[in-house]
PDB file of N, CA and C in Angstrom:
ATOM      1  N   UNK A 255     -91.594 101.692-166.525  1.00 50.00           N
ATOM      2  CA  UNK A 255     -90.939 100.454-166.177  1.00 50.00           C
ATOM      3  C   UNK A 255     -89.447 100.674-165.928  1.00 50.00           C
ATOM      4  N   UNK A 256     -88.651 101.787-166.774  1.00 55.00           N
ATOM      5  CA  UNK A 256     -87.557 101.998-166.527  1.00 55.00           C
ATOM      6  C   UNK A 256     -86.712 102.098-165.617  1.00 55.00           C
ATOM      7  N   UNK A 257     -87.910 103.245-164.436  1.00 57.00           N
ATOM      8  CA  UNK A 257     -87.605 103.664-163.322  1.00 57.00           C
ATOM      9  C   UNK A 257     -87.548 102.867-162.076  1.00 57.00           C
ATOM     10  N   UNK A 258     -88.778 102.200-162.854  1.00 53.00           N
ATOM     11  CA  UNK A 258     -88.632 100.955-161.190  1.00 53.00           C
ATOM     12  C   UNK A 258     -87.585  99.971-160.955  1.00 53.00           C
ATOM     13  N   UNK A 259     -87.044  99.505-162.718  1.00 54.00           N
ATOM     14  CA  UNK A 259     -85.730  98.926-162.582  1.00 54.00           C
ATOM     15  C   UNK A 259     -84.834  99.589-161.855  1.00 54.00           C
ATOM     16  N   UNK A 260     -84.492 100.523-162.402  1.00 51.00           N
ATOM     17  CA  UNK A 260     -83.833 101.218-161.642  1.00 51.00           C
ATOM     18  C   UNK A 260     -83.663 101.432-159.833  1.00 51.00           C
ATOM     19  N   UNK A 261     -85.067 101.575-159.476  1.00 52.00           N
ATOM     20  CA  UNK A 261     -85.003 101.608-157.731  1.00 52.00           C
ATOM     21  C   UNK A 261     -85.300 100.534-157.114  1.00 52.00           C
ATOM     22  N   UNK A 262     -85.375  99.369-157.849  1.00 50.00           N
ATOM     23  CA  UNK A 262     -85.420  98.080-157.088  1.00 50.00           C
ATOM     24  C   UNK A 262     -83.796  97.565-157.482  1.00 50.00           C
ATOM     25  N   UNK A 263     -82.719  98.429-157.980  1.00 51.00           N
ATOM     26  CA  UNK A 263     -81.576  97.760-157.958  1.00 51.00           C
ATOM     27  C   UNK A 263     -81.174  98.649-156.469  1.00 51.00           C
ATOM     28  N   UNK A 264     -81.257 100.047-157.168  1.00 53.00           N
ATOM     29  CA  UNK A 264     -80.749 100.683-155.783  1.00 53.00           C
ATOM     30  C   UNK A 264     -81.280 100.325-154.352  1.00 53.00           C
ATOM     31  N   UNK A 265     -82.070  99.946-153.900  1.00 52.00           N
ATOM     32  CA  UNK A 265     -82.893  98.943-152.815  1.00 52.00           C
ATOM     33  C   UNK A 265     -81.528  97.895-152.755  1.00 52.00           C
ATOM     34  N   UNK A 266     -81.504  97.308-153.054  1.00 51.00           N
ATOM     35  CA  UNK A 266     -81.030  96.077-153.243  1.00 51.00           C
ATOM     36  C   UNK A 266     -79.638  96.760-152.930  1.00 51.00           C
ATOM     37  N   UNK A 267     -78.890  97.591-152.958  1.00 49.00           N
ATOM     38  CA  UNK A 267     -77.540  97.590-153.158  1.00 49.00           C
ATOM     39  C   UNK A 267     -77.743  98.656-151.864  1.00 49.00           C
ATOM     40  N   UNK A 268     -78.568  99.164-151.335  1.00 48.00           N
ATOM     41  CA  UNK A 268     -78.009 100.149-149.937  1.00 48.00           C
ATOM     42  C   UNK A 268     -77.678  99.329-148.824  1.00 48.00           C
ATOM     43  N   UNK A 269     -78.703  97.889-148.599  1.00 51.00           N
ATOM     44  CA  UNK A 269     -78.556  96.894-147.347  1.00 51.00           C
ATOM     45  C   UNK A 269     -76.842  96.423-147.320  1.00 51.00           C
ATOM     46  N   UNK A 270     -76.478  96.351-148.346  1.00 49.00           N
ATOM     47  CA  UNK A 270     -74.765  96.053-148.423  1.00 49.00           C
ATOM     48  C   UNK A 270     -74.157  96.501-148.509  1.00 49.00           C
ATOM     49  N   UNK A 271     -74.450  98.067-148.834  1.00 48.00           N
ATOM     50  CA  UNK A 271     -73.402  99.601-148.481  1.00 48.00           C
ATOM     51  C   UNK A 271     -73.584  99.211-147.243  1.00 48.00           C
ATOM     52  N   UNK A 272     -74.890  99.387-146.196  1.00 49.00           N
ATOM     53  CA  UNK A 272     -75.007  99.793-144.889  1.00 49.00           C
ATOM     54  C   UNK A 272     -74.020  98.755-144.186  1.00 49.00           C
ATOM     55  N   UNK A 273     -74.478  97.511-144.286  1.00 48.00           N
ATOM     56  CA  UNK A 273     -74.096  95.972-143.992  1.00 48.00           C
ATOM     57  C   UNK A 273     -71.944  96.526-143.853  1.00 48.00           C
ATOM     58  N   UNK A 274     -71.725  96.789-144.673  1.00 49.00           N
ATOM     59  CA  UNK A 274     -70.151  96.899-144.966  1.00 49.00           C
ATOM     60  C   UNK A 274     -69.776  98.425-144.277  1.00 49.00           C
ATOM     61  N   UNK A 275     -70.274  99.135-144.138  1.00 52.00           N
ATOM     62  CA  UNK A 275     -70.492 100.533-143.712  1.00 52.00           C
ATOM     63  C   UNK A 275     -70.122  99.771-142.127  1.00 52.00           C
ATOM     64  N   UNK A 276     -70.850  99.019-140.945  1.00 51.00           N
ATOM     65  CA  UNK A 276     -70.863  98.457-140.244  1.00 51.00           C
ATOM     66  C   UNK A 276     -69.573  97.483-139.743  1.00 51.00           C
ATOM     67  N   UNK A 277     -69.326  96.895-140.700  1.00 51.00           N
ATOM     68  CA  UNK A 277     -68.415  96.684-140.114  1.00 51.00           C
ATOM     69  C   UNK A 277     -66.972  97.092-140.496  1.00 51.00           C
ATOM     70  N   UNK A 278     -66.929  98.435-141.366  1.00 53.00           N
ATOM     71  CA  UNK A 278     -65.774  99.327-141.471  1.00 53.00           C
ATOM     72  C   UNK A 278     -65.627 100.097-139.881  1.00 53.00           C
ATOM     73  N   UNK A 279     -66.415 100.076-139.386  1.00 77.00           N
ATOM     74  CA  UNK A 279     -66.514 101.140-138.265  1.00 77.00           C
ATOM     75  C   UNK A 279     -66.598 100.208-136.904  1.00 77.00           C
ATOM     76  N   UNK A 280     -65.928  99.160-136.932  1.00 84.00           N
ATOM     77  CA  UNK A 280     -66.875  98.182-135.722  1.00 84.00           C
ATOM     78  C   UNK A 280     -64.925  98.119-134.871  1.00 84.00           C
ATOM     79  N   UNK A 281     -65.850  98.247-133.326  1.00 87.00           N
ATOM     80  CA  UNK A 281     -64.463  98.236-132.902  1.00 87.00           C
ATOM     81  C   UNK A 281     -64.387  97.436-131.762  1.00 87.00           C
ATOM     82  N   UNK A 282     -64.491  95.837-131.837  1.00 91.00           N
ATOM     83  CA  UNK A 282     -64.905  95.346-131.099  1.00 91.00           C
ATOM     84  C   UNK A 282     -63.535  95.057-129.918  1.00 91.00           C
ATOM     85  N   UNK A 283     -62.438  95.131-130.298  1.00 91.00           N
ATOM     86  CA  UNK A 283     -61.515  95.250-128.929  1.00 91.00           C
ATOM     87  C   UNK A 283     -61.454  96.464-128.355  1.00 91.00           C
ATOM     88  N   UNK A 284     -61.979  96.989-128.564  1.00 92.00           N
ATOM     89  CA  UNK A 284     -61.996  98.401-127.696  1.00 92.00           C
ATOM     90  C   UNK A 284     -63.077  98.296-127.108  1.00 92.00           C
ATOM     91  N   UNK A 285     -64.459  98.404-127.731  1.00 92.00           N
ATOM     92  CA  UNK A 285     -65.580  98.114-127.035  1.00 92.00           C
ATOM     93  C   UNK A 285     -65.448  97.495-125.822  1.00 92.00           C
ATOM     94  N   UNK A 286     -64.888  95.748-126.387  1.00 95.00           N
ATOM     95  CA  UNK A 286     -64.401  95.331-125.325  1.00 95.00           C
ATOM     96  C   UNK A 286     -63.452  95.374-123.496  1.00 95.00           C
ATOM     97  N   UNK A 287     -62.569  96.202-124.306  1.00 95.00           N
ATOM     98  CA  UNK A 287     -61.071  96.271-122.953  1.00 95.00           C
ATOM     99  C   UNK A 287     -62.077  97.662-122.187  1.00 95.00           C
ATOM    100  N   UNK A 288     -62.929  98.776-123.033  1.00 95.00           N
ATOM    101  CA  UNK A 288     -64.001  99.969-122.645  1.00 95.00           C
ATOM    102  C   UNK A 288     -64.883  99.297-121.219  1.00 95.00           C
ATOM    103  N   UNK A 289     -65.660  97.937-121.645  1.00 96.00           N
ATOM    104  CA  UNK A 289     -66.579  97.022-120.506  1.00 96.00           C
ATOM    105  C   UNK A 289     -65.550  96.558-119.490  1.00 96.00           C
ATOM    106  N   UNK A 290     -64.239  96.214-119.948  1.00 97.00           N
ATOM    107  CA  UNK A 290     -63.196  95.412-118.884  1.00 97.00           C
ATOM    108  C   UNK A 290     -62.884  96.323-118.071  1.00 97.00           C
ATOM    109  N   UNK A 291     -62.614  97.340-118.431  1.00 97.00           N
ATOM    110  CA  UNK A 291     -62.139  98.552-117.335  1.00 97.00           C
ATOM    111  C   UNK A 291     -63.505  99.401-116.536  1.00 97.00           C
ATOM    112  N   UNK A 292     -64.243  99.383-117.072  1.00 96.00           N
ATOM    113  CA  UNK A 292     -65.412  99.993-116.297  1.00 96.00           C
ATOM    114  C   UNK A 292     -65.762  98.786-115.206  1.00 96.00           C
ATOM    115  N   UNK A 293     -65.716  97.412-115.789  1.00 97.00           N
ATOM    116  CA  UNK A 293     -65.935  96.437-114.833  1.00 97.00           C
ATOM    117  C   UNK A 293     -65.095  96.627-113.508  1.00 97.00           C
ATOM    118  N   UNK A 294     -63.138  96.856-113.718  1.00 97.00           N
ATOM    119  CA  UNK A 294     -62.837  97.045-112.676  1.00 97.00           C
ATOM    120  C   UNK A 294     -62.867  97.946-111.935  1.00 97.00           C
ATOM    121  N   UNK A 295     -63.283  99.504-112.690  1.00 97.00           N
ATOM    122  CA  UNK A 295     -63.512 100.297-111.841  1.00 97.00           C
ATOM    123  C   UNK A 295     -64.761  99.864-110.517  1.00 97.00           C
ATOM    124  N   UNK A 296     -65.983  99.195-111.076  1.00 96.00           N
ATOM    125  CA  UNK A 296     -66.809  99.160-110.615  1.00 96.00           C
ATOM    126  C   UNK A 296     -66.104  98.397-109.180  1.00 96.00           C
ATOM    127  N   UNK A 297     -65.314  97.432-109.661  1.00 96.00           N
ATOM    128  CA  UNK A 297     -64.894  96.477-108.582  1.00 96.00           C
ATOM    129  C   UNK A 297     -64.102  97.141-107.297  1.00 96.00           C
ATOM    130  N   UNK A 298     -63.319  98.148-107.674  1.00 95.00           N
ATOM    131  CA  UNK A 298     -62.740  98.639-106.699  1.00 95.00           C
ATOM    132  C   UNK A 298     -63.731  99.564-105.901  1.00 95.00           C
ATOM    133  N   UNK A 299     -64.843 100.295-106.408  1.00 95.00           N
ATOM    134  CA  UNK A 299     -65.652 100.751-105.705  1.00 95.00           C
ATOM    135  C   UNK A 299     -66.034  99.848-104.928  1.00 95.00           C
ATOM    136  N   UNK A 300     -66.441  98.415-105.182  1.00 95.00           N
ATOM    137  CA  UNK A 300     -67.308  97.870-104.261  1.00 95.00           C
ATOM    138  C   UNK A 300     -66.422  97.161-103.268  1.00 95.00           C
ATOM    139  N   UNK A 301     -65.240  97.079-103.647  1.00 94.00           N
ATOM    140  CA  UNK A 301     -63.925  96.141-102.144  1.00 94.00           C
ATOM    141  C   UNK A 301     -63.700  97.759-101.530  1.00 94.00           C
ATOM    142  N   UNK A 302     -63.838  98.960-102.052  1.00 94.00           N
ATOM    143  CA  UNK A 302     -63.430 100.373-101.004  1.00 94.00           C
ATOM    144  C   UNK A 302     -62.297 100.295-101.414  1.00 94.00           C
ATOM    145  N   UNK A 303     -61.581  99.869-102.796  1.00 94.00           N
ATOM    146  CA  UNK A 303     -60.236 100.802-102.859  1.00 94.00           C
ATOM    147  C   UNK A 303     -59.988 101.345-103.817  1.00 94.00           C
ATOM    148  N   UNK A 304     -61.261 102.180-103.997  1.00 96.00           N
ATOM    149  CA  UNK A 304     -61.274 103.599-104.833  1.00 96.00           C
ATOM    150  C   UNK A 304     -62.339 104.348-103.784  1.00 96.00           C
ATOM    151  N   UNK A 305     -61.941 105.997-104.062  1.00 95.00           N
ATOM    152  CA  UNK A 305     -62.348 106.812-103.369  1.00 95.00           C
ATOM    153  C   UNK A 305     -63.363 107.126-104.334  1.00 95.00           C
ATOM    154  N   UNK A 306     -64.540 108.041-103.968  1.00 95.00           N
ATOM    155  CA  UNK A 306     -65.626 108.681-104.445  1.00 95.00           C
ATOM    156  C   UNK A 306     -64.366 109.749-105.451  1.00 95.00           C
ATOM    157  N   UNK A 307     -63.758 110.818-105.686  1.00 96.00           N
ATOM    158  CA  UNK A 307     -63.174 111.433-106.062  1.00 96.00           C
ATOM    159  C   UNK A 307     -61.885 110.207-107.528  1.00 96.00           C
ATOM    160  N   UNK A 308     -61.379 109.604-106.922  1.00 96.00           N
ATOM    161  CA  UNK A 308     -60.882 108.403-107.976  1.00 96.00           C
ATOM    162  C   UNK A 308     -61.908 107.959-108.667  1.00 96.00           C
ATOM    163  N   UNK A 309     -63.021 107.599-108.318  1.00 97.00           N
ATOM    164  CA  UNK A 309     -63.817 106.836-109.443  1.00 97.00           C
ATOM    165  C   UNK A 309     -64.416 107.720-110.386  1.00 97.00           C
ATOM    166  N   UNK A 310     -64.785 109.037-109.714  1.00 97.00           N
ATOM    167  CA  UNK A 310     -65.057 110.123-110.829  1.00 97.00           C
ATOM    168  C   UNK A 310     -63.878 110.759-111.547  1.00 97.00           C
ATOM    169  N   UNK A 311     -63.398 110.557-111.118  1.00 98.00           N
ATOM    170  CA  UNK A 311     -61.827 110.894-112.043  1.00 98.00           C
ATOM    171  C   UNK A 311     -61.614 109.410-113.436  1.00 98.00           C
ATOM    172  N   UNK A 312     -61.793 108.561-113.121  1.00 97.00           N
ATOM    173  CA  UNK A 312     -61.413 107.389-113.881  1.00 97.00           C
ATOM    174  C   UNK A 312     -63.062 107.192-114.694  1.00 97.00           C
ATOM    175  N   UNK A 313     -63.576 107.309-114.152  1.00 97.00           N
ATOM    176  CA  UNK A 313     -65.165 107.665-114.825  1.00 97.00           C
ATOM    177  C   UNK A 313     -64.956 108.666-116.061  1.00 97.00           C
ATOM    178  N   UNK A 314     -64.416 109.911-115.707  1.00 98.00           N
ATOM    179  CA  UNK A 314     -64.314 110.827-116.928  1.00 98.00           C
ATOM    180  C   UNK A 314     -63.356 110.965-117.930  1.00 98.00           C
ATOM    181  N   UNK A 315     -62.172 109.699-117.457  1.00 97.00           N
ATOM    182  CA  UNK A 315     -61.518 109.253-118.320  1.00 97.00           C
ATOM    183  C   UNK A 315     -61.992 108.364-119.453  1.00 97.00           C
ATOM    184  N   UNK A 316     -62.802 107.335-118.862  1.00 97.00           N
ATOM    185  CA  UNK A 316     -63.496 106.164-119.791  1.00 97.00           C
ATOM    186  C   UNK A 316     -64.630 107.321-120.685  1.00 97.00           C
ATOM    187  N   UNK A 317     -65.338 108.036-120.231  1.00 97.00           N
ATOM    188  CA  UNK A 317     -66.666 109.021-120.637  1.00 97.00           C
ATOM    189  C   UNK A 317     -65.596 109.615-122.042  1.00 97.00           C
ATOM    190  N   UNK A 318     -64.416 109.998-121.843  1.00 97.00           N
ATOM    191  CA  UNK A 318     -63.927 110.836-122.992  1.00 97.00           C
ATOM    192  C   UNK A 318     -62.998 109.858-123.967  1.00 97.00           C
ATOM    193  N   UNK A 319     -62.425 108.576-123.539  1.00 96.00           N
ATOM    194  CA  UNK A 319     -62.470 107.900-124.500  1.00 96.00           C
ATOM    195  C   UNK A 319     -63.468 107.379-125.302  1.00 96.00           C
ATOM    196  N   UNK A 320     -64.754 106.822-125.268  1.00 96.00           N
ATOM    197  CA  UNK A 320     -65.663 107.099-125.354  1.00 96.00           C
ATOM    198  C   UNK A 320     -66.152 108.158-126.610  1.00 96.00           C
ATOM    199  N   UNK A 321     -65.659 109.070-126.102  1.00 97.00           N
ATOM    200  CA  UNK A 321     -66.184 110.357-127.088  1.00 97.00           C
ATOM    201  C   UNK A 321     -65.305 110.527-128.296  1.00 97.00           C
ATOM    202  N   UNK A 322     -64.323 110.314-127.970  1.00 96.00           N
ATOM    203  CA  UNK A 322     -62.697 110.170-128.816  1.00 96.00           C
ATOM    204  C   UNK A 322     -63.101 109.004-130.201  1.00 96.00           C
ATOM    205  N   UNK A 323     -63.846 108.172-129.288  1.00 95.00           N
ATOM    206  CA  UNK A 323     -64.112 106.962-130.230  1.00 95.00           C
ATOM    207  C   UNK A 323     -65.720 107.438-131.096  1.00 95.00           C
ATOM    208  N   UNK A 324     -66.575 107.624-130.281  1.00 95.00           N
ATOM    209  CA  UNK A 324     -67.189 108.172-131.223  1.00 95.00           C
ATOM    210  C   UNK A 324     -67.290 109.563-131.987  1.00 95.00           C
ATOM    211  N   UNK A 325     -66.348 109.842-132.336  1.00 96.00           N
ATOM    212  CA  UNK A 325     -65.917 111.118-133.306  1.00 96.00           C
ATOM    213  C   UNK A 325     -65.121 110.174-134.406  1.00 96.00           C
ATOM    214  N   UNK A 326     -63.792 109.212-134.128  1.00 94.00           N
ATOM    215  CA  UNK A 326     -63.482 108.957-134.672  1.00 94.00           C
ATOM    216  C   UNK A 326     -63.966 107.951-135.727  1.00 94.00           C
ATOM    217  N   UNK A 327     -65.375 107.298-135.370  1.00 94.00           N
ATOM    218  CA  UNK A 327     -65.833 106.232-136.074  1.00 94.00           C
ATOM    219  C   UNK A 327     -67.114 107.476-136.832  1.00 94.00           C
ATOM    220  N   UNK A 328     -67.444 108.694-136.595  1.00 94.00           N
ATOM    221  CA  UNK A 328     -68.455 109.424-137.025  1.00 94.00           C
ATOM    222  C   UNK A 328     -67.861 109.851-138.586  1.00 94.00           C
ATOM    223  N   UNK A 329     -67.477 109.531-138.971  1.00 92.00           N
ATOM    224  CA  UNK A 329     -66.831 109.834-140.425  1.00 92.00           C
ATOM    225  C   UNK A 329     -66.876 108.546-141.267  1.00 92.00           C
ATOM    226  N   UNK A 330     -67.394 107.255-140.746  1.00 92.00           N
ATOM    227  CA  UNK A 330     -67.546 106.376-141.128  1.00 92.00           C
ATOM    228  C   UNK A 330     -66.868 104.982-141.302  1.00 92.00           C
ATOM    229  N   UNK A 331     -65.801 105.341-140.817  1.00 92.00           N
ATOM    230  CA  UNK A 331     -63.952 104.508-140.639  1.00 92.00           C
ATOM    231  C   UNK A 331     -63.265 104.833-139.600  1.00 92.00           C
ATOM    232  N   UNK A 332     -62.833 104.102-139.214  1.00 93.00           N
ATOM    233  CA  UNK A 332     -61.571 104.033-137.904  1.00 93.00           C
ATOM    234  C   UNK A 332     -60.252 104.136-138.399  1.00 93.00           C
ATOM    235  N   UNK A 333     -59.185 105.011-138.753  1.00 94.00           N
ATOM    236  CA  UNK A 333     -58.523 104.170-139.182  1.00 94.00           C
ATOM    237  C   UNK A 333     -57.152 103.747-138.368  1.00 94.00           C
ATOM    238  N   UNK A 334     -56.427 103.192-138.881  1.00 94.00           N
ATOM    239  CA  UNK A 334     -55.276 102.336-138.010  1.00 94.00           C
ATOM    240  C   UNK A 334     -54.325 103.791-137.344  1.00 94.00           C
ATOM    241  N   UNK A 335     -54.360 104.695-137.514  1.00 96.00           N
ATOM    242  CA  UNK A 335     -53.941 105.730-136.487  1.00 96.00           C
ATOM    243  C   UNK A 335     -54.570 105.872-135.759  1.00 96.00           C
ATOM    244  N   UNK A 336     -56.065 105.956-135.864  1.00 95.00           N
ATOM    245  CA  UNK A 336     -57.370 106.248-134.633  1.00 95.00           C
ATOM    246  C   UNK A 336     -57.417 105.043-133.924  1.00 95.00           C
ATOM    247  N   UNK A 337     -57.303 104.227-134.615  1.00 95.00           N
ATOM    248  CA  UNK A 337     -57.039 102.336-133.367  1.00 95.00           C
ATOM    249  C   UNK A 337     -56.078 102.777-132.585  1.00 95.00           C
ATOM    250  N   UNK A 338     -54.846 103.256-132.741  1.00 96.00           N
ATOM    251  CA  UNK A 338     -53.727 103.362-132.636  1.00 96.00           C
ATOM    252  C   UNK A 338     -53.508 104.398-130.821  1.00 96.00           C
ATOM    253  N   UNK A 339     -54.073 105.279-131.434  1.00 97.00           N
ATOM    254  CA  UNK A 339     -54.877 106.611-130.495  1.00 97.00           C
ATOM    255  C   UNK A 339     -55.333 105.819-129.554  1.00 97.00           C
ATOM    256  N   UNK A 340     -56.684 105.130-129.674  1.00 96.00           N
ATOM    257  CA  UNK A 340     -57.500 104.693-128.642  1.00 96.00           C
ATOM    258  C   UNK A 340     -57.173 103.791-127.502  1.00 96.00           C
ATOM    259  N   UNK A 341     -56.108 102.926-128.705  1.00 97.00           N
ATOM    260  CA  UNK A 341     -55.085 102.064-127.407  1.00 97.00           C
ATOM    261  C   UNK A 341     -54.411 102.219-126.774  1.00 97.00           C
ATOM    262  N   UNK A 342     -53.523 103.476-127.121  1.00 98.00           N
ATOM    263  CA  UNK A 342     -52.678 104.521-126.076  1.00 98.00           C
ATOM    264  C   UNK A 342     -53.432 104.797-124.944  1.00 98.00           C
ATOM    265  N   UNK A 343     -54.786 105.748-125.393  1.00 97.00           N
ATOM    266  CA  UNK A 343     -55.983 105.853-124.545  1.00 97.00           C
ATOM    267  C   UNK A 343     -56.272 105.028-123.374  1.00 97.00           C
ATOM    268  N   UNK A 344     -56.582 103.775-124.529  1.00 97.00           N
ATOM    269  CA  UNK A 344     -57.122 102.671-123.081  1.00 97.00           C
ATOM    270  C   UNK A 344     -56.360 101.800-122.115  1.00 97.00           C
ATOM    271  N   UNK A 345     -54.831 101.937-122.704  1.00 98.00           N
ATOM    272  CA  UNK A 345     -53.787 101.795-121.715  1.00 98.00           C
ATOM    273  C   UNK A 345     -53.295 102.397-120.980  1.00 98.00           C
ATOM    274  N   UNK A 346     -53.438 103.822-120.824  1.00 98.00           N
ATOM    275  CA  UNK A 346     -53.172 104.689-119.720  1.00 98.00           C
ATOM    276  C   UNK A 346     -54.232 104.788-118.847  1.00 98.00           C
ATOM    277  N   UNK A 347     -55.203 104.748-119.555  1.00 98.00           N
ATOM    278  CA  UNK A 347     -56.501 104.273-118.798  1.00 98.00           C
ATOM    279  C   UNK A 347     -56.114 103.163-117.649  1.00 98.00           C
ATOM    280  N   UNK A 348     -56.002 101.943-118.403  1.00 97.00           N
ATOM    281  CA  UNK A 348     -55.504 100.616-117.347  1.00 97.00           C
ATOM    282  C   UNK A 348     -54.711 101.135-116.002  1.00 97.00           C
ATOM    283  N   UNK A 349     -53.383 101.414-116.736  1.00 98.00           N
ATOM    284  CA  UNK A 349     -52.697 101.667-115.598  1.00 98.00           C
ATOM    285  C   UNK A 349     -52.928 102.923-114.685  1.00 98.00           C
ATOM    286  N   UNK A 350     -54.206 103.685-114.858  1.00 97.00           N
ATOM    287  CA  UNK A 350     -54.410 104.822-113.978  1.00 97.00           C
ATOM    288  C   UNK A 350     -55.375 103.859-113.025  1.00 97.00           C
ATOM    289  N   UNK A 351     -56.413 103.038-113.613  1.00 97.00           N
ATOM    290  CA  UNK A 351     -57.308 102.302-112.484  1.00 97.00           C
ATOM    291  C   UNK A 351     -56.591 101.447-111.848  1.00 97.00           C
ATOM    292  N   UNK A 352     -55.183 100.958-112.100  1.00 97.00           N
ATOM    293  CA  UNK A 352     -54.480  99.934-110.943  1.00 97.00           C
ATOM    294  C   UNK A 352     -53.590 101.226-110.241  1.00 97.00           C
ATOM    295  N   UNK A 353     -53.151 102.094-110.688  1.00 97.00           N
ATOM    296  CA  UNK A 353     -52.956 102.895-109.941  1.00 97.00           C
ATOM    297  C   UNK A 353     -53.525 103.295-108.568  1.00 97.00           C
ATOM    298  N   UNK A 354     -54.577 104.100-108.796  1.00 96.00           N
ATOM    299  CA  UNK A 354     -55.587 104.213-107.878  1.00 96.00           C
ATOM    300  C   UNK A 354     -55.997 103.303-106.731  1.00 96.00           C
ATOM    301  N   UNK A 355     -56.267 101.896-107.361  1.00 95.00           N
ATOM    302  CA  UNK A 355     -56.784 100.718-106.766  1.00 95.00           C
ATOM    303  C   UNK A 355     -55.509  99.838-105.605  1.00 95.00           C
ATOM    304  N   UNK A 356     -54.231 100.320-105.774  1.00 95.00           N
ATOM    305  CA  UNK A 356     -53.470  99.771-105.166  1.00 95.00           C
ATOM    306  C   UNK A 356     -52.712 100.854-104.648  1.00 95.00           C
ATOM    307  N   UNK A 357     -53.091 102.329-104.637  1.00 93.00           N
ATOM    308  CA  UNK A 357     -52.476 103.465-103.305  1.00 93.00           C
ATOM    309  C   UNK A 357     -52.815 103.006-101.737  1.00 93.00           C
ATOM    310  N   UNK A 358     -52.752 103.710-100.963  1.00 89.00           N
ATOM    311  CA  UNK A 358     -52.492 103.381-100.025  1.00 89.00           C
ATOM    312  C   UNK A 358     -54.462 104.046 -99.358  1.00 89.00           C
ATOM    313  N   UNK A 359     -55.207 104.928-100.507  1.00 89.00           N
ATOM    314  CA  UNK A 359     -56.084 105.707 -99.988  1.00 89.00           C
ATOM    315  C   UNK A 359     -57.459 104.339-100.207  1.00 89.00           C
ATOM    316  N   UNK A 360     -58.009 104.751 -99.137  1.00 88.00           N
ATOM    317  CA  UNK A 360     -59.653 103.744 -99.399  1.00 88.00           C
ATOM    318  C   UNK A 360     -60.661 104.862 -99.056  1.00 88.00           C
ATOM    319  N   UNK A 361     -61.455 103.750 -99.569  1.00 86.00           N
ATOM    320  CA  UNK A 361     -62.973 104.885 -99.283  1.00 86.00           C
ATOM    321  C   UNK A 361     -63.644 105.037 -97.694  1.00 86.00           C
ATOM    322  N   UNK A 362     -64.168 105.642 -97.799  1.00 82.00           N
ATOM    323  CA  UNK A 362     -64.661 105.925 -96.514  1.00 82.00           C
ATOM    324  C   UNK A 362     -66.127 104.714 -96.289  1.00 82.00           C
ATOM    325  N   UNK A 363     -65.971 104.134 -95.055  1.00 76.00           N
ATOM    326  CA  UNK A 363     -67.315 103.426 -94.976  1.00 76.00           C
ATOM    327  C   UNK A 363     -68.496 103.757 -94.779  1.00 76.00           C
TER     328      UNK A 363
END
């Protein structure tokens, strides 16, 4: 009887490690501004003012933030230097896709 007390507490107490585990690691403005910028990349592909060569360039920018982020949340925490990191990240990011999107180069039809 001892034992089962025992593993019906621990039961009971992993769903709210995991539960809190979740949202130590949750990065929902990044996630976010991550969909906003892939959105405009997508957009300039489809008006032609990104080149095949720009969008794979800005493609493997988003792909390695991305990776940046999941390394940094793989330890179980983000913390306010790695937020910190990612927003540097996703703001040079920004201004490389308006970059691109407002040169003078278009895509080919």
């Amino acid at each position: 009887m001892h034992k089962f007390t025992f593993s019906a507490v621990g039961v009971a107490v992993l769903p709210a490690a995991a539960a809190n585990e979740a949202i130590a690691i949750a990065t929902p403005r990044v996630d976010q501004r991550e969909a906003n910028q892939q959105a405009r990349i997508d957009a300039g592909v489809a008006s032609g003012q990104l080149t095949a060569r720009e969008t794979n360039r800005l493609d493997k920018e988003q792909a390695h933030i991305a990776k940046v982020e999941a390394k940094d949340k793989a330890d179980g925490t983000v913390t306010k230097a790695e937020r910190a990191q990612l927003h540097r990240m996703q703001n040079r990011a920004s201004r490389d896709i308006y970059v691109q999107k407002h040169d003078a180069q278009v895509a080919k039809p």
